[in-house]
Amino acid sequence: SAVISQKPSRDICQRGTSLTIQCQVDSQVTMMFWYRQQPGQSLTLIATANQGSEATYESGFVIDKFPISRPNLTFSTLTVSNMSPEDSSIYLCSVMVSYNEQFFGPGTRLTVL
Amino acid sequence: GQQVMQIPQYQHVQEGEDFTTYCNSSTTLSNIQWYKQRPGGHPVFLIQLVKSGEVKKQKRLTFQFGEAKKNSSLHITATQTTDVGTYFCAQGSIYSGGSNYKLTFGKGTLLTVNP
């Protein structure tokens, strides 16, 4: 298993600003992911955070808007850049310990005014 | 990634009634995972199914994977208020020659239970 913490847990931001979300895992993991979940909706994968190389982004998500860092096997950050109200959502990081299950962090609830 | 369709979108039951959510795909699934997300919480892994016709049980929860590996179901017997939440199915897939992995979620079924 893995225990994941995220900071901040929630934030209210002004449009045009950027927010960096941190994800810390209590053990070293190879695969770490960032998801977005809009209220009452399913989870959408933003990108896979790769240690030592650039993140792999899903269709509809670009590095300029969602830059990701993965400096080591226990930590990653996701930045939501130049925010607009459409970016209001819950952002979750997750890790995969084996090809059996993913563990999710508690999420960051972002509101953009 | 492969699309998985999940029905129903919502289900309201009286405590003690049974509940079932279904996950369907037009193509063969290599595996299916089920997650539960309590209101205000994050998704929590329940189980993974990989074999054709597989059936697994966890107390009052029964998970099935279809013979053709194109559908799956989660059945809860005698629901309790603690079962409230959204149940998601998800398909895991490996791509880019095995260097990348992706979990594609269904839209989920929100279960509410009237005590």
PDB file of C-alpha atoms in Angstrom:
ATOM      1  CA  SER A   1       0.000   0.000   0.000  1.00  0.00           C
ATOM      2  CA  ALA A   2       0.943   3.670  -0.111  1.00  0.00           C
ATOM      3  CA  VAL A   3      -0.022   6.709   1.905  1.00  0.00           C
ATOM      4  CA  ILE A   4      -0.304   9.890  -0.113  1.00  0.00           C
ATOM      5  CA  SER A   5      -0.580  13.466   1.065  1.00  0.00           C
ATOM      6  CA  GLN A   6      -1.423  16.511  -1.019  1.00  0.00           C
ATOM      7  CA  LYS A   7      -0.993  20.199  -0.380  1.00  0.00           C
ATOM      8  CA  PRO A   8      -2.956  22.388  -0.404  1.00  0.00           C
ATOM      9  CA  SER A   9      -6.174  20.541   0.376  1.00  0.00           C
ATOM     10  CA  ARG A  10      -8.156  23.411  -1.119  1.00  0.00           C
ATOM     11  CA  ASP A  11      -7.612  26.869  -2.502  1.00  0.00           C
ATOM     12  CA  ILE A  12      -9.520  29.757  -3.994  1.00  0.00           C
ATOM     13  CA  CYS A  13      -7.591  31.579  -6.706  1.00  0.00           C
ATOM     14  CA  GLN A  14      -8.029  34.534  -9.002  1.00  0.00           C
ATOM     15  CA  ARG A  15      -8.162  33.991 -12.734  1.00  0.00           C
ATOM     16  CA  GLY A  16      -4.854  34.462 -14.495  1.00  0.00           C
ATOM     17  CA  THR A  17      -2.798  33.210 -11.559  1.00  0.00           C
ATOM     18  CA  SER A  18      -1.096  29.831 -11.136  1.00  0.00           C
ATOM     19  CA  LEU A  19      -1.265  27.233  -8.375  1.00  0.00           C
ATOM     20  CA  THR A  20       1.215  24.466  -7.646  1.00  0.00           C
ATOM     21  CA  ILE A  21      -0.089  21.320  -5.997  1.00  0.00           C
ATOM     22  CA  GLN A  22       2.296  19.016  -4.165  1.00  0.00           C
ATOM     23  CA  CYS A  23       2.002  15.250  -3.824  1.00  0.00           C
ATOM     24  CA  GLN A  24       4.101  13.296  -1.334  1.00  0.00           C
ATOM     25  CA  VAL A  25       4.174   9.501  -1.049  1.00  0.00           C
ATOM     26  CA  ASP A  26       5.442   7.558   1.955  1.00  0.00           C
ATOM     27  CA  SER A  27       7.405   5.107  -0.201  1.00  0.00           C
ATOM     28  CA  GLN A  28       9.267   5.079  -3.484  1.00  0.00           C
ATOM     29  CA  VAL A  29       6.999   4.431  -6.451  1.00  0.00           C
ATOM     30  CA  THR A  30       7.726   4.286 -10.141  1.00  0.00           C
ATOM     31  CA  MET A  31       4.387   5.348 -11.518  1.00  0.00           C
ATOM     32  CA  MET A  32       2.639   8.514 -10.377  1.00  0.00           C
ATOM     33  CA  PHE A  33      -0.360  10.108 -12.027  1.00  0.00           C
ATOM     34  CA  TRP A  34      -2.350  13.323 -11.918  1.00  0.00           C
ATOM     35  CA  TYR A  35      -6.130  13.290 -12.398  1.00  0.00           C
ATOM     36  CA  ARG A  36      -8.838  15.897 -12.588  1.00  0.00           C
ATOM     37  CA  GLN A  37     -12.342  15.311 -11.268  1.00  0.00           C
ATOM     38  CA  GLN A  38     -15.020  17.917 -11.787  1.00  0.00           C
ATOM     39  CA  PRO A  39     -17.891  17.930  -9.271  1.00  0.00           C
ATOM     40  CA  GLY A  40     -20.136  14.914  -9.710  1.00  0.00           C
ATOM     41  CA  GLN A  41     -18.062  13.638 -12.610  1.00  0.00           C
ATOM     42  CA  SER A  42     -15.634  10.830 -13.280  1.00  0.00           C
ATOM     43  CA  LEU A  43     -11.853  11.000 -13.139  1.00  0.00           C
ATOM     44  CA  THR A  44      -9.860  12.149 -16.150  1.00  0.00           C
ATOM     45  CA  LEU A  45      -6.158  11.433 -16.416  1.00  0.00           C
ATOM     46  CA  ILE A  46      -4.100  14.572 -17.013  1.00  0.00           C
ATOM     47  CA  ALA A  47      -0.643  13.052 -17.229  1.00  0.00           C
ATOM     48  CA  THR A  48       1.783  10.459 -15.980  1.00  0.00           C
ATOM     49  CA  ALA A  49       4.615  11.986 -13.970  1.00  0.00           C
ATOM     50  CA  ASN A  50       7.876  10.309 -14.946  1.00  0.00           C
ATOM     51  CA  GLN A  51      10.936  10.506 -12.741  1.00  0.00           C
ATOM     52  CA  GLY A  52      13.907  11.864 -14.632  1.00  0.00           C
ATOM     53  CA  SER A  53      12.018  12.676 -17.814  1.00  0.00           C
ATOM     54  CA  GLU A  54       9.179  14.787 -19.111  1.00  0.00           C
ATOM     55  CA  ALA A  55       5.633  13.907 -18.109  1.00  0.00           C
ATOM     56  CA  THR A  56       3.402  12.046 -20.547  1.00  0.00           C
ATOM     57  CA  TYR A  57       0.263  14.078 -21.218  1.00  0.00           C
ATOM     58  CA  GLU A  58      -3.129  12.792 -22.272  1.00  0.00           C
ATOM     59  CA  SER A  59      -5.071  14.228 -25.170  1.00  0.00           C
ATOM     60  CA  GLY A  60      -6.452  17.641 -24.308  1.00  0.00           C
ATOM     61  CA  PHE A  61      -3.788  18.461 -21.714  1.00  0.00           C
ATOM     62  CA  VAL A  62      -0.559  20.321 -22.510  1.00  0.00           C
ATOM     63  CA  ILE A  63       2.643  21.006 -20.647  1.00  0.00           C
ATOM     64  CA  ASP A  64       2.321  24.783 -20.855  1.00  0.00           C
ATOM     65  CA  LYS A  65      -0.981  24.668 -19.004  1.00  0.00           C
ATOM     66  CA  PHE A  66      -0.168  21.829 -16.578  1.00  0.00           C
ATOM     67  CA  PRO A  67       3.601  21.660 -16.016  1.00  0.00           C
ATOM     68  CA  ILE A  68       4.616  18.703 -13.871  1.00  0.00           C
ATOM     69  CA  SER A  69       7.765  18.003 -11.928  1.00  0.00           C
ATOM     70  CA  ARG A  70       8.949  14.650 -10.599  1.00  0.00           C
ATOM     71  CA  PRO A  71      12.310  15.206  -8.925  1.00  0.00           C
ATOM     72  CA  ASN A  72      12.380  11.831  -7.149  1.00  0.00           C
ATOM     73  CA  LEU A  73      10.372   8.659  -6.562  1.00  0.00           C
ATOM     74  CA  THR A  74       8.333  10.034  -3.656  1.00  0.00           C
ATOM     75  CA  PHE A  75       7.328  13.513  -4.783  1.00  0.00           C
ATOM     76  CA  SER A  76       5.627  15.333  -7.647  1.00  0.00           C
ATOM     77  CA  THR A  77       4.062  18.698  -8.325  1.00  0.00           C
ATOM     78  CA  LEU A  78       1.342  19.770 -10.722  1.00  0.00           C
ATOM     79  CA  THR A  79       0.974  23.438 -11.629  1.00  0.00           C
ATOM     80  CA  VAL A  80      -2.278  24.793 -13.001  1.00  0.00           C
ATOM     81  CA  SER A  81      -1.169  27.838 -15.002  1.00  0.00           C
ATOM     82  CA  ASN A  82      -3.019  30.965 -16.061  1.00  0.00           C
ATOM     83  CA  MET A  83      -6.169  29.715 -14.391  1.00  0.00           C
ATOM     84  CA  SER A  84      -9.713  30.344 -15.533  1.00  0.00           C
ATOM     85  CA  PRO A  85     -13.014  29.378 -13.845  1.00  0.00           C
ATOM     86  CA  GLU A  86     -13.118  26.286 -16.103  1.00  0.00           C
ATOM     87  CA  ASP A  87     -10.117  24.952 -14.170  1.00  0.00           C
ATOM     88  CA  SER A  88     -12.203  24.741 -10.997  1.00  0.00           C
ATOM     89  CA  SER A  89     -12.046  21.084 -10.101  1.00  0.00           C
ATOM     90  CA  ILE A  90     -10.569  18.518  -7.752  1.00  0.00           C
ATOM     91  CA  TYR A  91      -7.028  17.499  -8.645  1.00  0.00           C
ATOM     92  CA  LEU A  92      -5.855  14.111  -7.412  1.00  0.00           C
ATOM     93  CA  CYS A  93      -2.510  12.448  -7.536  1.00  0.00           C
ATOM     94  CA  SER A  94      -2.255   8.698  -7.473  1.00  0.00           C
ATOM     95  CA  VAL A  95       0.431   6.051  -7.457  1.00  0.00           C
ATOM     96  CA  MET A  96       0.527   2.517  -8.693  1.00  0.00           C
ATOM     97  CA  VAL A  97       2.463   0.034  -6.629  1.00  0.00           C
ATOM     98  CA  SER A  98       1.745  -2.915  -8.916  1.00  0.00           C
ATOM     99  CA  TYR A  99      -0.419  -3.475 -11.948  1.00  0.00           C
ATOM    100  CA  ASN A 100      -3.274  -4.244  -9.594  1.00  0.00           C
ATOM    101  CA  GLU A 101      -4.414  -1.058  -7.936  1.00  0.00           C
ATOM    102  CA  GLN A 102      -3.881   2.632  -7.685  1.00  0.00           C
ATOM    103  CA  PHE A 103      -3.790   4.571  -4.449  1.00  0.00           C
ATOM    104  CA  PHE A 104      -5.184   8.076  -4.523  1.00  0.00           C
ATOM    105  CA  GLY A 105      -4.303  11.137  -2.530  1.00  0.00           C
ATOM    106  CA  PRO A 106      -7.027  13.092  -0.722  1.00  0.00           C
ATOM    107  CA  GLY A 107      -7.251  15.616  -3.553  1.00  0.00           C
ATOM    108  CA  THR A 108      -6.930  19.393  -3.907  1.00  0.00           C
ATOM    109  CA  ARG A 109     -10.185  21.265  -4.350  1.00  0.00           C
ATOM    110  CA  LEU A 110      -9.522  24.299  -6.544  1.00  0.00           C
ATOM    111  CA  THR A 111     -11.953  27.151  -7.095  1.00  0.00           C
ATOM    112  CA  VAL A 112     -11.058  29.842  -9.622  1.00  0.00           C
ATOM    113  CA  LEU A 113     -12.943  33.115  -9.439  1.00  0.00           C
TER     114      LEU A 113
ATOM    115  CA  GLY B   1      -7.682   4.036 -23.954  1.00  0.00           C
ATOM    116  CA  GLN B   2     -10.749   1.830 -24.274  1.00  0.00           C
ATOM    117  CA  GLN B   3     -14.060   3.375 -23.329  1.00  0.00           C
ATOM    118  CA  VAL B   4     -16.099   1.756 -20.592  1.00  0.00           C
ATOM    119  CA  MET B   5     -19.782   2.600 -20.272  1.00  0.00           C
ATOM    120  CA  GLN B   6     -21.287   2.383 -16.823  1.00  0.00           C
ATOM    121  CA  ILE B   7     -24.970   2.217 -15.853  1.00  0.00           C
ATOM    122  CA  PRO B   8     -27.013   3.336 -14.091  1.00  0.00           C
ATOM    123  CA  GLN B   9     -25.759   6.839 -13.376  1.00  0.00           C
ATOM    124  CA  TYR B  10     -27.729   6.999 -10.134  1.00  0.00           C
ATOM    125  CA  GLN B  11     -29.412   4.427  -7.914  1.00  0.00           C
ATOM    126  CA  HIS B  12     -31.424   5.088  -4.787  1.00  0.00           C
ATOM    127  CA  VAL B  13     -32.402   2.123  -2.630  1.00  0.00           C
ATOM    128  CA  GLN B  14     -33.953   1.404   0.716  1.00  0.00           C
ATOM    129  CA  GLU B  15     -31.580  -0.027   3.264  1.00  0.00           C
ATOM    130  CA  GLY B  16     -31.626  -3.797   2.940  1.00  0.00           C
ATOM    131  CA  GLU B  17     -32.329  -3.812  -0.797  1.00  0.00           C
ATOM    132  CA  ASP B  18     -29.810  -5.088  -3.298  1.00  0.00           C
ATOM    133  CA  PHE B  19     -27.852  -2.913  -5.736  1.00  0.00           C
ATOM    134  CA  THR B  20     -26.074  -3.634  -9.007  1.00  0.00           C
ATOM    135  CA  THR B  21     -23.957  -1.461 -11.280  1.00  0.00           C
ATOM    136  CA  TYR B  22     -22.852  -2.543 -14.743  1.00  0.00           C
ATOM    137  CA  CYS B  23     -19.825  -1.743 -16.844  1.00  0.00           C
ATOM    138  CA  ASN B  24     -19.794  -2.456 -20.597  1.00  0.00           C
ATOM    139  CA  SER B  25     -17.291  -2.154 -23.423  1.00  0.00           C
ATOM    140  CA  SER B  26     -17.577  -2.672 -27.174  1.00  0.00           C
ATOM    141  CA  THR B  27     -14.105  -4.223 -27.176  1.00  0.00           C
ATOM    142  CA  THR B  28     -12.443  -6.912 -25.104  1.00  0.00           C
ATOM    143  CA  LEU B  29     -11.063  -5.683 -21.807  1.00  0.00           C
ATOM    144  CA  SER B  30      -7.746  -6.973 -20.528  1.00  0.00           C
ATOM    145  CA  ASN B  31      -8.840  -6.307 -16.979  1.00  0.00           C
ATOM    146  CA  ILE B  32     -11.421  -4.378 -14.984  1.00  0.00           C
ATOM    147  CA  GLN B  33     -10.954  -2.649 -11.669  1.00  0.00           C
ATOM    148  CA  TRP B  34     -13.600  -1.343  -9.286  1.00  0.00           C
ATOM    149  CA  TYR B  35     -13.243   1.673  -7.010  1.00  0.00           C
ATOM    150  CA  LYS B  36     -15.489   3.249  -4.375  1.00  0.00           C
ATOM    151  CA  GLN B  37     -15.527   6.967  -3.653  1.00  0.00           C
ATOM    152  CA  ARG B  38     -17.383   8.140  -0.574  1.00  0.00           C
ATOM    153  CA  PRO B  39     -18.927  11.633  -0.717  1.00  0.00           C
ATOM    154  CA  GLY B  40     -16.111  14.138  -0.241  1.00  0.00           C
ATOM    155  CA  GLY B  41     -13.497  11.389  -0.362  1.00  0.00           C
ATOM    156  CA  HIS B  42     -11.089   9.946  -2.865  1.00  0.00           C
ATOM    157  CA  PRO B  43     -11.396   6.724  -4.870  1.00  0.00           C
ATOM    158  CA  VAL B  44     -10.439   3.557  -3.013  1.00  0.00           C
ATOM    159  CA  PHE B  45      -9.529   0.370  -4.829  1.00  0.00           C
ATOM    160  CA  LEU B  46     -11.917  -2.540  -4.290  1.00  0.00           C
ATOM    161  CA  ILE B  47     -10.815  -5.287  -6.656  1.00  0.00           C
ATOM    162  CA  GLN B  48      -9.336  -6.261 -10.013  1.00  0.00           C
ATOM    163  CA  LEU B  49     -10.706  -8.936 -12.345  1.00  0.00           C
ATOM    164  CA  VAL B  50      -8.622 -10.361 -15.178  1.00  0.00           C
ATOM    165  CA  LYS B  51     -10.010 -13.790 -16.101  1.00  0.00           C
ATOM    166  CA  SER B  52     -12.963 -14.541 -18.343  1.00  0.00           C
ATOM    167  CA  GLY B  53     -16.017 -15.407 -16.242  1.00  0.00           C
ATOM    168  CA  GLU B  54     -14.232 -14.512 -13.016  1.00  0.00           C
ATOM    169  CA  VAL B  55     -16.358 -14.031  -9.897  1.00  0.00           C
ATOM    170  CA  LYS B  56     -14.966 -12.606  -6.674  1.00  0.00           C
ATOM    171  CA  LYS B  57     -16.699 -11.857  -3.405  1.00  0.00           C
ATOM    172  CA  GLN B  58     -15.934  -9.446  -0.600  1.00  0.00           C
ATOM    173  CA  LYS B  59     -18.507  -9.912   2.168  1.00  0.00           C
ATOM    174  CA  ARG B  60     -21.740  -8.494   0.678  1.00  0.00           C
ATOM    175  CA  LEU B  61     -20.049  -7.406  -2.573  1.00  0.00           C
ATOM    176  CA  THR B  62     -19.910  -9.727  -5.607  1.00  0.00           C
ATOM    177  CA  PHE B  63     -17.842  -8.807  -8.649  1.00  0.00           C
ATOM    178  CA  GLN B  64     -18.204 -10.521 -12.017  1.00  0.00           C
ATOM    179  CA  PHE B  65     -16.257 -10.372 -15.271  1.00  0.00           C
ATOM    180  CA  GLY B  66     -18.150 -11.523 -18.350  1.00  0.00           C
ATOM    181  CA  GLU B  67     -17.196 -14.579 -20.359  1.00  0.00           C
ATOM    182  CA  ALA B  68     -16.343 -12.391 -23.352  1.00  0.00           C
ATOM    183  CA  LYS B  69     -14.481  -9.920 -21.117  1.00  0.00           C
ATOM    184  CA  LYS B  70     -16.631  -7.073 -22.430  1.00  0.00           C
ATOM    185  CA  ASN B  71     -18.701  -6.447 -19.333  1.00  0.00           C
ATOM    186  CA  SER B  72     -18.495  -6.511 -15.577  1.00  0.00           C
ATOM    187  CA  SER B  73     -20.829  -6.004 -12.668  1.00  0.00           C
ATOM    188  CA  LEU B  74     -20.719  -5.144  -8.998  1.00  0.00           C
ATOM    189  CA  HIS B  75     -23.585  -6.427  -6.871  1.00  0.00           C
ATOM    190  CA  ILE B  76     -24.185  -5.446  -3.269  1.00  0.00           C
ATOM    191  CA  THR B  77     -26.509  -7.620  -1.217  1.00  0.00           C
ATOM    192  CA  ALA B  78     -28.645  -6.039   1.515  1.00  0.00           C
ATOM    193  CA  THR B  79     -27.276  -2.517   1.243  1.00  0.00           C
ATOM    194  CA  GLN B  80     -26.329  -0.536   4.323  1.00  0.00           C
ATOM    195  CA  THR B  81     -25.929   3.199   4.797  1.00  0.00           C
ATOM    196  CA  THR B  82     -22.164   2.664   4.824  1.00  0.00           C
ATOM    197  CA  ASP B  83     -22.402   1.578   1.171  1.00  0.00           C
ATOM    198  CA  VAL B  84     -23.271   5.123   0.085  1.00  0.00           C
ATOM    199  CA  GLY B  85     -20.882   6.515  -2.512  1.00  0.00           C
ATOM    200  CA  THR B  86     -19.952   6.438  -6.166  1.00  0.00           C
ATOM    201  CA  TYR B  87     -18.764   3.150  -7.615  1.00  0.00           C
ATOM    202  CA  PHE B  88     -16.437   3.364 -10.599  1.00  0.00           C
ATOM    203  CA  CYS B  89     -15.239   0.673 -12.938  1.00  0.00           C
ATOM    204  CA  ALA B  90     -11.915   1.276 -14.638  1.00  0.00           C
ATOM    205  CA  GLN B  91      -9.893  -0.374 -17.368  1.00  0.00           C
ATOM    206  CA  GLY B  92      -6.124  -0.528 -17.071  1.00  0.00           C
ATOM    207  CA  SER B  93      -4.078  -0.525 -20.243  1.00  0.00           C
ATOM    208  CA  ILE B  94      -0.402  -0.588 -21.059  1.00  0.00           C
ATOM    209  CA  TYR B  95       0.805   1.306 -24.104  1.00  0.00           C
ATOM    210  CA  SER B  96       3.871   2.807 -25.780  1.00  0.00           C
ATOM    211  CA  GLY B  97       5.584  -0.552 -25.795  1.00  0.00           C
ATOM    212  CA  GLY B  98       4.949  -1.151 -22.128  1.00  0.00           C
ATOM    213  CA  SER B  99       6.526   2.041 -20.863  1.00  0.00           C
ATOM    214  CA  ASN B 100       3.237   3.748 -20.042  1.00  0.00           C
ATOM    215  CA  TYR B 101       0.124   2.735 -18.170  1.00  0.00           C
ATOM    216  CA  LYS B 102      -3.315   4.317 -18.107  1.00  0.00           C
ATOM    217  CA  LEU B 103      -6.470   3.756 -16.078  1.00  0.00           C
ATOM    218  CA  THR B 104      -9.667   4.745 -17.908  1.00  0.00           C
ATOM    219  CA  PHE B 105     -12.653   5.255 -15.625  1.00  0.00           C
ATOM    220  CA  GLY B 106     -16.329   4.776 -16.299  1.00  0.00           C
ATOM    221  CA  LYS B 107     -18.667   7.614 -15.365  1.00  0.00           C
ATOM    222  CA  GLY B 108     -19.595   5.929 -12.102  1.00  0.00           C
ATOM    223  CA  THR B 109     -22.829   5.007 -10.356  1.00  0.00           C
ATOM    224  CA  LEU B 110     -23.883   7.119  -7.384  1.00  0.00           C
ATOM    225  CA  LEU B 111     -25.579   4.949  -4.769  1.00  0.00           C
ATOM    226  CA  THR B 112     -27.727   6.514  -2.097  1.00  0.00           C
ATOM    227  CA  VAL B 113     -29.345   4.448   0.658  1.00  0.00           C
ATOM    228  CA  ASN B 114     -32.443   5.452   2.572  1.00  0.00           C
ATOM    229  CA  PRO B 115     -32.209   4.191   6.170  1.00  0.00           C
TER     230      PRO B 115
END
